[in-house]
PDB file of C-alpha atoms in Angstrom:
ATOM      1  CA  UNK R  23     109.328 126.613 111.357  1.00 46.00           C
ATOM      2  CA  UNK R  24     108.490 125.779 107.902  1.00 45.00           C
ATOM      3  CA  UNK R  25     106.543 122.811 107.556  1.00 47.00           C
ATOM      4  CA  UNK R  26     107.124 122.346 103.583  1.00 45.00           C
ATOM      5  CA  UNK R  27     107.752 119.090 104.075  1.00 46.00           C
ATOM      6  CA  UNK R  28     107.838 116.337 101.523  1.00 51.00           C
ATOM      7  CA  UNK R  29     105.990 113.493 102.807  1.00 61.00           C
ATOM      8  CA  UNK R  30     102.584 112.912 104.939  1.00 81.00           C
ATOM      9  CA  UNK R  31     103.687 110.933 108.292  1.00 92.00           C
ATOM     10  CA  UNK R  32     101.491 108.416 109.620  1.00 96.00           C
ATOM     11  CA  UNK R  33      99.644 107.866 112.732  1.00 98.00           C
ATOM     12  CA  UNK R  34     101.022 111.383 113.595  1.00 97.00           C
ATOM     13  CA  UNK R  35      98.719 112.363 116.515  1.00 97.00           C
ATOM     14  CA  UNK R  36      98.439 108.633 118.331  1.00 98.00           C
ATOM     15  CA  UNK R  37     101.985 108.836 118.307  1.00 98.00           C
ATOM     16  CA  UNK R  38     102.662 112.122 119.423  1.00 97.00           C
ATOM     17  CA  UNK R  39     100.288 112.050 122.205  1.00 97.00           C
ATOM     18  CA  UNK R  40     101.103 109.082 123.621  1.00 97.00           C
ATOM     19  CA  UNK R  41     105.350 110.159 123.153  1.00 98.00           C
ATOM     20  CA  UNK R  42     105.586 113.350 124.876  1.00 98.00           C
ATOM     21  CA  UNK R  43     105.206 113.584 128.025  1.00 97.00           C
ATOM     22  CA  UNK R  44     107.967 116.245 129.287  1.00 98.00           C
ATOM     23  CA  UNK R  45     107.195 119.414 126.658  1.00 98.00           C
ATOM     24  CA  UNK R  46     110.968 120.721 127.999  1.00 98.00           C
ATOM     25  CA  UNK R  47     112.584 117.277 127.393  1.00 98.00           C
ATOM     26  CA  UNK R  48     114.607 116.008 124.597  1.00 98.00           C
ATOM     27  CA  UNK R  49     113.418 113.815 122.008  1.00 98.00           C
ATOM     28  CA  UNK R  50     114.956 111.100 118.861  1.00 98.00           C
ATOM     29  CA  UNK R  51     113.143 111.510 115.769  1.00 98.00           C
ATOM     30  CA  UNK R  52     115.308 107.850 114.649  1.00 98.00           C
ATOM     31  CA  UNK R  53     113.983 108.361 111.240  1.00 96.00           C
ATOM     32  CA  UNK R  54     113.395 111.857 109.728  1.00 95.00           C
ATOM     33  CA  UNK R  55     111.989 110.836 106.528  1.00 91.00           C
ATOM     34  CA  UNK R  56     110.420 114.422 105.242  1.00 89.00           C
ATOM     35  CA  UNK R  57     110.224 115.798 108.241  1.00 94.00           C
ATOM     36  CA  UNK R  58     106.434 115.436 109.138  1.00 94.00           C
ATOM     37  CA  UNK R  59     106.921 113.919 112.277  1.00 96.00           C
ATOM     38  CA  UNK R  60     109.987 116.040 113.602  1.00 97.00           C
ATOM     39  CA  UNK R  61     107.548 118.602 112.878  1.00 96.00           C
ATOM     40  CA  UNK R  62     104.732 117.116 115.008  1.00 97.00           C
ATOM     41  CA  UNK R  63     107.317 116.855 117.888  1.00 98.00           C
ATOM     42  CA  UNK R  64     108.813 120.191 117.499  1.00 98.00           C
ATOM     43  CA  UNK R  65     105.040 121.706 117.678  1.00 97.00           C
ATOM     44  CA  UNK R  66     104.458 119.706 121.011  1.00 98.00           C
ATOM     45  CA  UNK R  67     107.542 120.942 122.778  1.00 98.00           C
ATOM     46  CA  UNK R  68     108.254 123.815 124.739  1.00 98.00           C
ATOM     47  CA  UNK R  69     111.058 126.441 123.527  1.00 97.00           C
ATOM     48  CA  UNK R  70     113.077 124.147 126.264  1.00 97.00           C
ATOM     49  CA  UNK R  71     112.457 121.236 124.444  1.00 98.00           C
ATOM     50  CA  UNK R  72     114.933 119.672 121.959  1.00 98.00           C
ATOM     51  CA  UNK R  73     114.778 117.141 119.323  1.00 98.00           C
ATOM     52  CA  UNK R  74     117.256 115.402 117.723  1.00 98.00           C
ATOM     53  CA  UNK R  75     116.941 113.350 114.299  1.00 97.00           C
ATOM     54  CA  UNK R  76     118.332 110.766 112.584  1.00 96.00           C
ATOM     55  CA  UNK R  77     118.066 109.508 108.899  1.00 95.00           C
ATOM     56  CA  UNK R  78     120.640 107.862 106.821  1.00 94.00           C
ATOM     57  CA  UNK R  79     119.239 109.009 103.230  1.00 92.00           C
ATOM     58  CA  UNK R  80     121.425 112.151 102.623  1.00 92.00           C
ATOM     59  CA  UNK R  81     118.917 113.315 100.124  1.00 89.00           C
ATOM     60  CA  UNK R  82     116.621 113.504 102.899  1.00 87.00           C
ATOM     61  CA  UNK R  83     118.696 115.303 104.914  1.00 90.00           C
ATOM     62  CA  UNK R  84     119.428 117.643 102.324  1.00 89.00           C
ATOM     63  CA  UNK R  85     115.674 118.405 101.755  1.00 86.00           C
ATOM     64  CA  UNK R  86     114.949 119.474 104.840  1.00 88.00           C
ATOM     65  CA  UNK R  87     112.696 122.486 105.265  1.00 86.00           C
ATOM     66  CA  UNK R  88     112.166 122.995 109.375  1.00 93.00           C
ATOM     67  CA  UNK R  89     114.186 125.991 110.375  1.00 93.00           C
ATOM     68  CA  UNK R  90     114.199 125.190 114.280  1.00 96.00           C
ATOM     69  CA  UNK R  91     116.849 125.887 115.981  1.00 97.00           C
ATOM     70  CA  UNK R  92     115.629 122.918 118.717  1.00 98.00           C
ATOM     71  CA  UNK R  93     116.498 120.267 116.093  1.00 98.00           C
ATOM     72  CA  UNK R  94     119.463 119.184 115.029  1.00 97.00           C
ATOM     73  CA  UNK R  95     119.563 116.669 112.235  1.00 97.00           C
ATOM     74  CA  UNK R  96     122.655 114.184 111.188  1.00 96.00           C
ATOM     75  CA  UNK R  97     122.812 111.958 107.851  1.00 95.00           C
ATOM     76  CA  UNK R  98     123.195 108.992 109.724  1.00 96.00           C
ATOM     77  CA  UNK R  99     121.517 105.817 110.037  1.00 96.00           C
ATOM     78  CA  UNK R 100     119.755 104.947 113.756  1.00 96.00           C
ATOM     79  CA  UNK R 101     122.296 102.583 114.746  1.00 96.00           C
ATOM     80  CA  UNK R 102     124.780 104.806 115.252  1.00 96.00           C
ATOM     81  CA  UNK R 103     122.542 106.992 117.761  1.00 96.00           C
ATOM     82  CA  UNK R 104     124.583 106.298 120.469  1.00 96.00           C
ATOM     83  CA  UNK R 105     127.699 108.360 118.665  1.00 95.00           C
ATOM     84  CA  UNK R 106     125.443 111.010 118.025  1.00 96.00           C
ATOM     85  CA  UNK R 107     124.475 111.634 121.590  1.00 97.00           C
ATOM     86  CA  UNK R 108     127.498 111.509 122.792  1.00 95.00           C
ATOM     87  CA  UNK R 109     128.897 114.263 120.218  1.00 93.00           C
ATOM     88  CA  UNK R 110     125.931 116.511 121.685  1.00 94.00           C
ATOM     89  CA  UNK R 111     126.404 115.721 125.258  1.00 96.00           C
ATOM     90  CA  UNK R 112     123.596 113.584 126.043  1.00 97.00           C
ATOM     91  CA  UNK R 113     123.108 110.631 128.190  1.00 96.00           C
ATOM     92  CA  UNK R 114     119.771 110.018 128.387  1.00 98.00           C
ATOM     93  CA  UNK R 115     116.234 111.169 126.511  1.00 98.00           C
ATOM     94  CA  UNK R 116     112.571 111.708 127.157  1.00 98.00           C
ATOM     95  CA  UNK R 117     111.361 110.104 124.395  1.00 98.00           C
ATOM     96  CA  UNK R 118     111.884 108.068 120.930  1.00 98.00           C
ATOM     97  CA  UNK R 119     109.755 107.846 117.964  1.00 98.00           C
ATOM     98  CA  UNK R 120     111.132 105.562 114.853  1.00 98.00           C
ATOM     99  CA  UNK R 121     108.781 105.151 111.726  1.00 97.00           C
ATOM    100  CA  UNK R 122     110.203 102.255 109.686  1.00 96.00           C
ATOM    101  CA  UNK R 123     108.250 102.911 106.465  1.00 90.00           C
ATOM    102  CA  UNK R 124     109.694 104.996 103.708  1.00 82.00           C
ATOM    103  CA  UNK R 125     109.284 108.611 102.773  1.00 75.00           C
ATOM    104  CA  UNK R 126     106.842 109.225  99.580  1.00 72.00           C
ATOM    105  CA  UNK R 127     109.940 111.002  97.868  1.00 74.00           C
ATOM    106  CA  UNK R 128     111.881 107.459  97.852  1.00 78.00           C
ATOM    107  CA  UNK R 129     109.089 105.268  96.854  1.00 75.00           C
ATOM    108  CA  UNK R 130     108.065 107.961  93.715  1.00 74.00           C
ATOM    109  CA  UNK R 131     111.864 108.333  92.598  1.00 81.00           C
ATOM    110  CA  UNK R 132     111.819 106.073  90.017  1.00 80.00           C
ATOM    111  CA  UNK R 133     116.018 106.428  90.548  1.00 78.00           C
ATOM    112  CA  UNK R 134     116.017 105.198  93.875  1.00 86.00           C
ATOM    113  CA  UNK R 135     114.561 101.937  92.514  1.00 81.00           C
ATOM    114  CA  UNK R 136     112.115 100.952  95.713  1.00 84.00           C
ATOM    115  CA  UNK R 137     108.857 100.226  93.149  1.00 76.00           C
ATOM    116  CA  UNK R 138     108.034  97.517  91.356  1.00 80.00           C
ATOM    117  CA  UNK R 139     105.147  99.754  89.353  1.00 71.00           C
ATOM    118  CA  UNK R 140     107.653 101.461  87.259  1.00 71.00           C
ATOM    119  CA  UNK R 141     110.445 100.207  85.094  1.00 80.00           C
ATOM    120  CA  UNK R 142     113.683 101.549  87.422  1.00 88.00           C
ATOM    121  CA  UNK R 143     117.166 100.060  87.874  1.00 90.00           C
ATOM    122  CA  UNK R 144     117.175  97.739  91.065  1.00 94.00           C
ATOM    123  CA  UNK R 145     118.891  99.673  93.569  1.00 95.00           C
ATOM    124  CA  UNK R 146     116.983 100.058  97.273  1.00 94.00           C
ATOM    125  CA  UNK R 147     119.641 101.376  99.002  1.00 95.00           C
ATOM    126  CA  UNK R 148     118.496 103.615 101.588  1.00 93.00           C
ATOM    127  CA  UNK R 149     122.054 104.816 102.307  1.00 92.00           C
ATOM    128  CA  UNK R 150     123.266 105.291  98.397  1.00 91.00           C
ATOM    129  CA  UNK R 151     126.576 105.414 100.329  1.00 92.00           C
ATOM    130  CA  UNK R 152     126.475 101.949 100.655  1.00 94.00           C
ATOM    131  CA  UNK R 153     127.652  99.866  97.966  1.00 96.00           C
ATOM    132  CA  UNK R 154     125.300  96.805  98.726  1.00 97.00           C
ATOM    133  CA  UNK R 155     122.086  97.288  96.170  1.00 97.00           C
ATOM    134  CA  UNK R 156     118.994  94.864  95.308  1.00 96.00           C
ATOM    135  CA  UNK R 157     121.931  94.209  91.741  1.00 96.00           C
ATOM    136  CA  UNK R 158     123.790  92.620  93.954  1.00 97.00           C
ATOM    137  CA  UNK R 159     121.656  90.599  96.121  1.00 98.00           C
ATOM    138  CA  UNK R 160     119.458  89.121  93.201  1.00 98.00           C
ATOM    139  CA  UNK R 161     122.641  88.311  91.164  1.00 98.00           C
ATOM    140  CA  UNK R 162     124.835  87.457  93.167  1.00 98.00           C
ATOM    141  CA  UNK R 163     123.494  85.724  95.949  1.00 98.00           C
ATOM    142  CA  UNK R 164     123.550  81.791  96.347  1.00 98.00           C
ATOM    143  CA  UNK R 165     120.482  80.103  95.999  1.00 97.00           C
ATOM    144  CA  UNK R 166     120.642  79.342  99.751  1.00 98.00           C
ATOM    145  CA  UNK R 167     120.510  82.647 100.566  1.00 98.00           C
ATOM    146  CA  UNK R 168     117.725  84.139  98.453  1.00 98.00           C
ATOM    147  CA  UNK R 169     115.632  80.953  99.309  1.00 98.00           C
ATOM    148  CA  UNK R 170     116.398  82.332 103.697  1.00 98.00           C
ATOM    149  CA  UNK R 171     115.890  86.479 102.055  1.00 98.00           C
ATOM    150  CA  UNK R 172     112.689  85.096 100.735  1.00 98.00           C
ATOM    151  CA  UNK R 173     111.232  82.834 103.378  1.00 97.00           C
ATOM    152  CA  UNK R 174     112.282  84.858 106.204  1.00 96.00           C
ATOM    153  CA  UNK R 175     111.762  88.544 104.776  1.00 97.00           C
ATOM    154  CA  UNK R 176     109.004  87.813 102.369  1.00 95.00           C
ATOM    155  CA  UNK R 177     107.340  84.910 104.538  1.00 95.00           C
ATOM    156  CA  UNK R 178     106.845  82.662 101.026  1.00 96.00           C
ATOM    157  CA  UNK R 179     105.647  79.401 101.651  1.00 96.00           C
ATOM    158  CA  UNK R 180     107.207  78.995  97.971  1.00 95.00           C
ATOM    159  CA  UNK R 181     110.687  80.909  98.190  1.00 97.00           C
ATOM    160  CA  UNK R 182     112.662  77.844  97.328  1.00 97.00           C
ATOM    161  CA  UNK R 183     110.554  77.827  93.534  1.00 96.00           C
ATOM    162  CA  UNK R 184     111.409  81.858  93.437  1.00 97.00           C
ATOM    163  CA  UNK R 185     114.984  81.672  93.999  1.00 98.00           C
ATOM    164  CA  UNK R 186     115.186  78.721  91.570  1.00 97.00           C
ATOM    165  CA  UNK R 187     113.485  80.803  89.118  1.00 97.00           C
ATOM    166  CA  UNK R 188     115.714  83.965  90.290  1.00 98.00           C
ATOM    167  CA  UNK R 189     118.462  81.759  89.523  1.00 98.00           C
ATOM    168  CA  UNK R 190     117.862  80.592  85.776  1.00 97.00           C
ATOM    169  CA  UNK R 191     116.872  83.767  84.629  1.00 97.00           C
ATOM    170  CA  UNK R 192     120.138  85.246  85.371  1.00 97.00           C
ATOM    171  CA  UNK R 193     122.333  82.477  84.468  1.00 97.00           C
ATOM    172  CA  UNK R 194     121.248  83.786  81.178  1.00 96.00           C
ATOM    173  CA  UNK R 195     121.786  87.572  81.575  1.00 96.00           C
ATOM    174  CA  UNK R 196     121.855  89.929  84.811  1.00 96.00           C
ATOM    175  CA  UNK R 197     118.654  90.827  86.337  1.00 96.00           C
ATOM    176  CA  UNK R 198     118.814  94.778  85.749  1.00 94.00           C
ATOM    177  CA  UNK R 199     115.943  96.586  85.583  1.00 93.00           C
ATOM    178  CA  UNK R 200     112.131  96.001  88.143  1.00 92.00           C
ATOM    179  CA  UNK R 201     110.758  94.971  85.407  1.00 92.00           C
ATOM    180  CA  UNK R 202     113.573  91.885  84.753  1.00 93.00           C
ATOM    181  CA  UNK R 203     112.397  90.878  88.136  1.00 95.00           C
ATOM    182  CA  UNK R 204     108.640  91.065  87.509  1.00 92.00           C
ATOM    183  CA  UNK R 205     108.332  89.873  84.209  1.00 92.00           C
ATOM    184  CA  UNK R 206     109.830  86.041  85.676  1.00 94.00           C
ATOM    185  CA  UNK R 207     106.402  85.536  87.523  1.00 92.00           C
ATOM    186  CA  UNK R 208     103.293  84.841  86.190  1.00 81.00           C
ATOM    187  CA  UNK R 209     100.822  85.021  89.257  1.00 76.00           C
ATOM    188  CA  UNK R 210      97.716  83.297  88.487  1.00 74.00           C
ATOM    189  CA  UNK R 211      94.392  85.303  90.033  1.00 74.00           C
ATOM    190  CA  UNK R 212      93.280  88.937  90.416  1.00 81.00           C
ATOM    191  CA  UNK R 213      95.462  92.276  90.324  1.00 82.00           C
ATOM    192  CA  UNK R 214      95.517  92.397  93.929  1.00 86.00           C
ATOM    193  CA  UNK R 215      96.986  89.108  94.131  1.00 89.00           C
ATOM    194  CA  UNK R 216     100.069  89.999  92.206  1.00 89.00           C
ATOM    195  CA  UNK R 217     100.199  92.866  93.811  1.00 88.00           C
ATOM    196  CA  UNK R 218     100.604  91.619  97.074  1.00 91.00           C
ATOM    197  CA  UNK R 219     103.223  89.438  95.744  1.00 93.00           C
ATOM    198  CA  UNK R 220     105.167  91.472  93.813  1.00 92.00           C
ATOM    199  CA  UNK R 221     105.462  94.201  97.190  1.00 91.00           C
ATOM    200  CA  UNK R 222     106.188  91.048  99.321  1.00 94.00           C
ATOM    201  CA  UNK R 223     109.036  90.128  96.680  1.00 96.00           C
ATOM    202  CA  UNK R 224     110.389  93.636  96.848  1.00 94.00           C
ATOM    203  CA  UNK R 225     110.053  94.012 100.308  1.00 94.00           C
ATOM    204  CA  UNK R 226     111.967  91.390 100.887  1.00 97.00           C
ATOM    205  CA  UNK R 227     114.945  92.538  98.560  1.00 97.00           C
ATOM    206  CA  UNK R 228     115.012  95.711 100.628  1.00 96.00           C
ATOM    207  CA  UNK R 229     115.117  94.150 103.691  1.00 97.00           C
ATOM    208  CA  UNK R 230     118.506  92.488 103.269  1.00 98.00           C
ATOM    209  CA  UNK R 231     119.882  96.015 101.247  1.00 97.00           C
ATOM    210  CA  UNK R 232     119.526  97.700 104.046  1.00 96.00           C
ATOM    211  CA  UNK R 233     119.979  94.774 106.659  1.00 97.00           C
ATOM    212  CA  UNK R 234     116.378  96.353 108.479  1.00 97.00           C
ATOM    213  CA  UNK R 235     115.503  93.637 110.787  1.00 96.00           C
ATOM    214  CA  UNK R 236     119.532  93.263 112.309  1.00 95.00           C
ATOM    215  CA  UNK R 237     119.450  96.952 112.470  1.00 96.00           C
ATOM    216  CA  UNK R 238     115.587  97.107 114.374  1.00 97.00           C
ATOM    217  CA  UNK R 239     117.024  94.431 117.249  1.00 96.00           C
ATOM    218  CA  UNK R 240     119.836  96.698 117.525  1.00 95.00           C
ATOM    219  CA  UNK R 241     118.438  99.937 118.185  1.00 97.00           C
ATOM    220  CA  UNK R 242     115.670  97.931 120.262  1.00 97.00           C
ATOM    221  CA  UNK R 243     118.245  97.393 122.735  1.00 95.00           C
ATOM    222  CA  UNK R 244     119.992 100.833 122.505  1.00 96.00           C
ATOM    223  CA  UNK R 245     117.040 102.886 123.245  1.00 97.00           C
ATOM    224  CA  UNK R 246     116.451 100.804 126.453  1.00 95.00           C
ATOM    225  CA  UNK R 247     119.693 102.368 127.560  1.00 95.00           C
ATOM    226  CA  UNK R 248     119.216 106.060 126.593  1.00 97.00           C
ATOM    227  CA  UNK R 249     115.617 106.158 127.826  1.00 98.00           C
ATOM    228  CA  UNK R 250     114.786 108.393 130.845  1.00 98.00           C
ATOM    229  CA  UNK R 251     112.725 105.975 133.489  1.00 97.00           C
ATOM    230  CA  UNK R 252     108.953 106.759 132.330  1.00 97.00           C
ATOM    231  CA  UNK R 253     110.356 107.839 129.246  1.00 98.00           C
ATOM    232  CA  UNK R 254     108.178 106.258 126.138  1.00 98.00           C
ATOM    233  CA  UNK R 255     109.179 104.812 122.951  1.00 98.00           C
ATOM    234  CA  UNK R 256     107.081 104.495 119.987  1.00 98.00           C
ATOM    235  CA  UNK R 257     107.532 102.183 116.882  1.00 98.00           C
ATOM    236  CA  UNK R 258     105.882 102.325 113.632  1.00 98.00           C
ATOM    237  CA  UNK R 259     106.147  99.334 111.667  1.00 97.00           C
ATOM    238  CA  UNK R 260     104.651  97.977 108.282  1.00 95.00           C
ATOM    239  CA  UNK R 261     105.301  94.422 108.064  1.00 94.00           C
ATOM    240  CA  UNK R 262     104.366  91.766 110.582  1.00 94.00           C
ATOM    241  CA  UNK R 263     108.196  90.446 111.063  1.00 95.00           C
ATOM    242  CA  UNK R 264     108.857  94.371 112.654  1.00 96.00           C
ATOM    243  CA  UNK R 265     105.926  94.340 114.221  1.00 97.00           C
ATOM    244  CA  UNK R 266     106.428  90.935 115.581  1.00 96.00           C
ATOM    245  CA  UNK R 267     110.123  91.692 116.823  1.00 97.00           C
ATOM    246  CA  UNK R 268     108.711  95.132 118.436  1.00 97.00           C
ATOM    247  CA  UNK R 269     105.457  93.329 120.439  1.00 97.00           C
ATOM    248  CA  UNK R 270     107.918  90.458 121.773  1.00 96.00           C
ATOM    249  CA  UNK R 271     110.547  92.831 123.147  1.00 97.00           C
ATOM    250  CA  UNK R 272     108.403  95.803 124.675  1.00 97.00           C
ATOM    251  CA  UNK R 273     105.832  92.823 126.075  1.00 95.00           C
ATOM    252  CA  UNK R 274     108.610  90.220 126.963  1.00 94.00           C
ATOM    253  CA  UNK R 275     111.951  91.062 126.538  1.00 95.00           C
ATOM    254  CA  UNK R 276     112.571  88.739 123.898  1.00 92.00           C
ATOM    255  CA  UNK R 277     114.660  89.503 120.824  1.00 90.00           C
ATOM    256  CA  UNK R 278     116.997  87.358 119.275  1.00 77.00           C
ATOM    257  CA  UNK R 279     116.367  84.323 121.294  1.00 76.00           C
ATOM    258  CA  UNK R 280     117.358  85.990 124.340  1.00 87.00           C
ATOM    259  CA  UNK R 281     115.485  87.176 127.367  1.00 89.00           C
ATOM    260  CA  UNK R 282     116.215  90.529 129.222  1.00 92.00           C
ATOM    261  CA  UNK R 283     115.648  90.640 132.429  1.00 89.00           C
ATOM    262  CA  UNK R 284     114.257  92.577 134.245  1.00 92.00           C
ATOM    263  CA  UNK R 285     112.197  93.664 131.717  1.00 95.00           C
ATOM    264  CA  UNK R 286     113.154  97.075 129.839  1.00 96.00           C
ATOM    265  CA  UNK R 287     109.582  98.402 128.771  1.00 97.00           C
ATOM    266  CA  UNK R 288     106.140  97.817 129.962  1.00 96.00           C
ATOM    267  CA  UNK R 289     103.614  98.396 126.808  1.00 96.00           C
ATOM    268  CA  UNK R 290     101.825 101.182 127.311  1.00 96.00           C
ATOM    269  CA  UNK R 291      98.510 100.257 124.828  1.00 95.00           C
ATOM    270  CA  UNK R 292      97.271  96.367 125.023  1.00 89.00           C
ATOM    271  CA  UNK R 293      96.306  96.560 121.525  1.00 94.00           C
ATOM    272  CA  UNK R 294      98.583  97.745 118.451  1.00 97.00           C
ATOM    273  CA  UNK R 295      97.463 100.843 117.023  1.00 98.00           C
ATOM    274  CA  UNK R 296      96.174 101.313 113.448  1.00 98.00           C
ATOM    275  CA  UNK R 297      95.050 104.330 111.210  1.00 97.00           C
ATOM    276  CA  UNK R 298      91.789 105.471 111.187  1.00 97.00           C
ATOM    277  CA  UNK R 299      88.998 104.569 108.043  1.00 96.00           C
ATOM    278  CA  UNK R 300      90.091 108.465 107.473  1.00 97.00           C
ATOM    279  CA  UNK R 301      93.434 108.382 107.428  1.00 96.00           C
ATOM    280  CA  UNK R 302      93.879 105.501 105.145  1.00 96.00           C
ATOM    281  CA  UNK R 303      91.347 107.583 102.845  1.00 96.00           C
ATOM    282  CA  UNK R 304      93.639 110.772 103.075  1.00 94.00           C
ATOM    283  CA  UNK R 305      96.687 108.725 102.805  1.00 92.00           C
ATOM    284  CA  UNK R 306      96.318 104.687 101.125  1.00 91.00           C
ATOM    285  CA  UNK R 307     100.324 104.134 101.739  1.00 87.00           C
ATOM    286  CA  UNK R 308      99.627 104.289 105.552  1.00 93.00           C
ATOM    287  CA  UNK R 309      96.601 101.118 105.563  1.00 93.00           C
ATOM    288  CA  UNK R 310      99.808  98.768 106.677  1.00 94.00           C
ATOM    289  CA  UNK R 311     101.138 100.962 109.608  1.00 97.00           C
ATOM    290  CA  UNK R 312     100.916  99.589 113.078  1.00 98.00           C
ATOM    291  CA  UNK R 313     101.948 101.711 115.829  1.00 98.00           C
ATOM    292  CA  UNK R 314     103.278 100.461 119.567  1.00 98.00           C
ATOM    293  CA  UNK R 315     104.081 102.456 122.124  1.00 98.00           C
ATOM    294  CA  UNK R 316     106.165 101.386 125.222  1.00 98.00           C
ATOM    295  CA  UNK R 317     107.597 103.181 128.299  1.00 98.00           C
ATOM    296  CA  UNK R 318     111.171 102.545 130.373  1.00 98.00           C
ATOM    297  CA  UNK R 319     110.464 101.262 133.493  1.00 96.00           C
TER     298      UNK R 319
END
């Protein structure tokens, strides 16, 4: 293997530990990012073993640099896992690991338009397949809609004053460009302050591009059904409305309003799992990562 890969994955070794437990078993790697993880799995399985992972950025894809011949990687987005295991034969699976952050190679293409540090055309599309970008959702949208984008994916206390803003501004001229977008708000206080609300605004906007939350519940539910009994699931998650959806569903059952019974997962760690003082050192973009961990019963 060649582990030239573009991006350092978080909470690798809580996760990996706690995911494999049959080294000749195969394995979903729902979101291959740059690779690190795959990686990680690949090194914990035996030549047996097989992984098989997912992402729906072709550039991604394209990039990778693991020669294994136990993975097999598709350009295509986790929802659709159920196709893909059927194509290779497969019913059921040892083990899933999904990491719903983004790679470092998205966030630092200015092209790919994800940051608000840098003046970039708004695109966020994590599929640039899709014709659906952040364009379209901040000029386009009604003001009900960016007012439920930016209560609900955001969780403003003031989104009906942001899309009200949103919607002067470009009843004057399109909103283009990240900076468009962050030169309408004037947040009063420190640096960190508008910081935090500027990545909350963004966030947000990428949230409905790439219809994240919809597409979490979704593959919540599928990987109860191609999970081997004792077979162990683990989420990574950045923002309390994934984390949220994740701890309800693994601890309850719940998602969407609706209660499965019996229950598909029993958690296997009471407490969510953070990075280390070190790791956030070695690696600042990971300080927001939580990591749960559930197994089929």
């Amino acid at each position: 293997m060649n582990k030239n890969y573009h991006h350092k994955p978080v909470l690798t070794k809580e996760s990996i530990e706690n995911l494999i437990t049959d080294k000749n078993g195969i394995y979903i790697d729902a979101t291959f990012g740059g690779g690190g993880h795959s990686y990680a799995i690949l090194n914990s399985l035996n030549e047996r073993g097989k992984l098989i992972s997912l992402d729906q950025d072709k550039e991604s894809v394209n990039m990778n640099c693991i020669k294994d011949k136990r993975l097999h990687l598709f350009h295509s987005s986790f929802i659709k896992i159920l196709n893909i295991l059927n194509k290779k034969n497969i019913r059921k699976v040892s083990g899933i690991l999904v990491d719903l952050g983004m790679s470092s190679y998205q966030l630092d293409n200015i092209e790919r338009g994800f940051s608000n540090q840098s003046n970039c055309i708004l695109d966020m599309r994590m599929n640039k397949e899709s014709t659906y970008s952040a364009k379209n959702v901040i000029n386009e949208s009604s003001k009900e809609k960016l007012f439920f984008i930016f209560k609900e994916y955001g969780e403003f206390k003031n989104a009906k004053k942001i899309s009200s803003k949103i919607i002067e501004a470009r009843s004057k001229n399109n909103i283009l460009f990240s900076s468009d977008l962050v030169n309408l708000f004037f947040i009063k206080g420190t640096f960190k302050k508008r910081k935090k609300f500027l990545s909350r605004l963004f966030q947000s906007i990428r949230i409905e591009v790439n219809d994240e939350i919809n597409a979490l519940k979704y593959f919540l539910v599928q990987s109860s059904k191609i999970l081997l009994p004792k077979g162990r699931i683990a989420v990574i998650s950045y923002h309390s409305i994934e984390d949220r959806i994740t701890k309800y569903f693994f601890k309850k059952g719940i998602l969407k309003e609706k209660i499965f019974k019996p229950l598909p997962f029993r958690m296997i760690h009471k407490k969510v799992i953070k990075p280390s003082f070190q790791e956030i050192i070695n690696n600042p973009r990971s300080r927001s990562a939580r990591l749960r961990i559930a197994e089929k019963i």
